[in-house]
Coordinates of C-alpha atoms and ligand atoms in Angstrom, one line a residue:
M7 CA 1.2 -35.0 -8.0
P8 CA 3.9 -32.8 -8.8
S9 CA 2.5 -28.8 -8.4
D10 CA 1.3 -27.8 -11.8
P11 CA 1.3 -24.0 -11.7
D12 CA -1.4 -23.3 -14.2
L13 CA -3.3 -25.5 -11.6
E14 CA -2.9 -23.7 -8.9
L15 CA -3.4 -20.2 -10.1
R16 CA -6.8 -21.5 -11.7
G17 CA -7.6 -22.9 -8.4
R18 CA -6.7 -20.0 -6.3
L19 CA -8.8 -17.7 -9.2
I20 CA -12.0 -20.0 -8.6
R21 CA -12.0 -20.0 -4.7
S22 CA -11.5 -15.8 -5.5
L23 CA -14.9 -15.8 -6.9
G24 CA -16.9 -15.9 -3.9
S25 CA -15.8 -12.4 -2.8
L26 CA -16.8 -10.8 -6.1
R27 CA -20.4 -12.0 -5.3
D28 CA -21.1 -8.6 -5.0
M29 CA -19.8 -7.6 -8.6
L30 CA -22.6 -4.6 -10.8
P31 CA -22.2 -4.1 -14.1
G32 CA -21.1 -1.4 -16.6
S33 CA -18.8 1.4 -15.8
F34 CA -18.6 4.1 -12.9
V35 CA -18.9 7.5 -14.6
E36 CA -18.0 10.8 -12.9
R37 CA -19.7 13.6 -14.4
Q38 CA -19.5 17.6 -13.5
R39 CA -22.1 20.3 -13.8
T40 CA -24.1 23.3 -12.9
C41 CA -27.4 22.9 -10.9
G42 CA -28.4 25.7 -12.4
R43 CA -29.3 27.9 -9.4
P44 CA -28.0 31.6 -9.9
N45 CA -26.1 31.7 -6.9
C46 CA -25.3 28.5 -6.2
H47 CA -21.1 28.1 -6.0
C48 CA -21.5 25.7 -9.4
A49 CA -22.7 29.3 -11.2
D50 CA -18.9 29.9 -11.6
G51 CA -18.6 27.3 -13.8
K52 CA -15.7 26.4 -12.0
N53 CA -16.5 25.0 -8.7
L54 CA -19.5 22.2 -10.2
H55 CA -20.8 19.3 -8.4
A56 CA -20.2 15.9 -9.2
Q57 CA -22.7 13.7 -9.9
Y58 CA -22.2 10.0 -10.0
Q59 CA -23.8 6.7 -12.3
I60 CA -22.9 3.5 -13.3
S61 CA -23.8 2.9 -17.1
V62 CA -24.9 -0.2 -17.9
L63 CA -26.1 -2.0 -20.8
V64 CA -30.1 -3.2 -20.2
E65 CA -31.3 -5.8 -23.1
G66 CA -28.7 -4.2 -25.4
K67 CA -29.6 -0.8 -24.9
P68 CA -27.4 1.6 -22.6
K69 CA -29.0 3.0 -19.6
A70 CA -27.6 5.2 -16.8
F71 CA -28.7 5.0 -13.4
H72 CA -28.3 7.9 -11.1
V73 CA -25.5 6.5 -7.3
P74 CA -26.3 8.5 -4.2
A75 CA -23.5 10.1 -2.6
A76 CA -23.7 7.5 0.4
L77 CA -23.1 4.7 -1.9
V78 CA -20.9 5.8 -4.6
E79 CA -17.5 4.2 -2.6
Q80 CA -19.3 1.1 -2.0
V81 CA -20.7 1.1 -6.3
R82 CA -17.3 2.0 -7.5
Q83 CA -15.6 -1.1 -5.8
Q84 CA -18.9 -3.0 -6.9
V85 CA -18.2 -2.3 -10.3
Q86 CA -14.2 -3.0 -9.6
M87 CA -15.4 -6.4 -9.0
R88 CA -16.6 -6.6 -12.4
D89 CA -13.8 -6.2 -14.1
R90 CA -11.6 -8.6 -11.3
F91 CA -14.1 -10.8 -12.5
D92 CA -13.5 -10.8 -16.0
A93 CA -9.4 -10.8 -15.7
A94 CA -9.9 -13.8 -13.6
A95 CA -12.5 -15.2 -16.5
A96 CA -10.0 -15.0 -19.1
T97 CA -7.0 -16.3 -17.8
I98 CA -8.9 -19.9 -15.9
C99 CA -9.9 -19.3 -20.2
G100 CA -6.2 -19.2 -21.1
I101 CA -5.4 -22.0 -18.9
N102 CA -8.1 -24.0 -20.0
L103 CA -7.5 -23.9 -23.4
R104 CA -3.6 -24.4 -23.1
R105 CA -5.0 -27.3 -20.9
F106 CA -7.0 -28.5 -24.0
L107 CA -4.5 -28.3 -26.6
K108 CA -2.1 -30.0 -24.7
Q109 CA -4.8 -33.3 -24.4
K110 CA -4.9 -33.1 -28.0
E111 CA -1.2 -33.4 -28.7
D112 CA -1.1 -36.2 -26.1
L113 CA -4.4 -38.3 -27.5
Ligands
LIG2 ZN1 -25.5 24.3 -7.9

């Protein structure tokens, strides 16, 4: 059978989805804030504390969940996995739409 580049791409994308199993929803947010302690380095308003969150829609309502420093890199990657998953799904759907339209033409 001649190889179809669309089908090869679709197969490659489908096989890549397993590596995205740890994906997390929402967007990764970095905030800078002061802690309020007058003697802290942040009191000058310049050397602020970084605070990380993921903001997620839960049952249609926006929620923000704090990300502890120890999990920042992991969670950042897990949120990126969701973007890659969505991009793969969009590409697969585009391929399948083209195939559907072609299928109709050939009826
Ligand atoms: Zn502080």
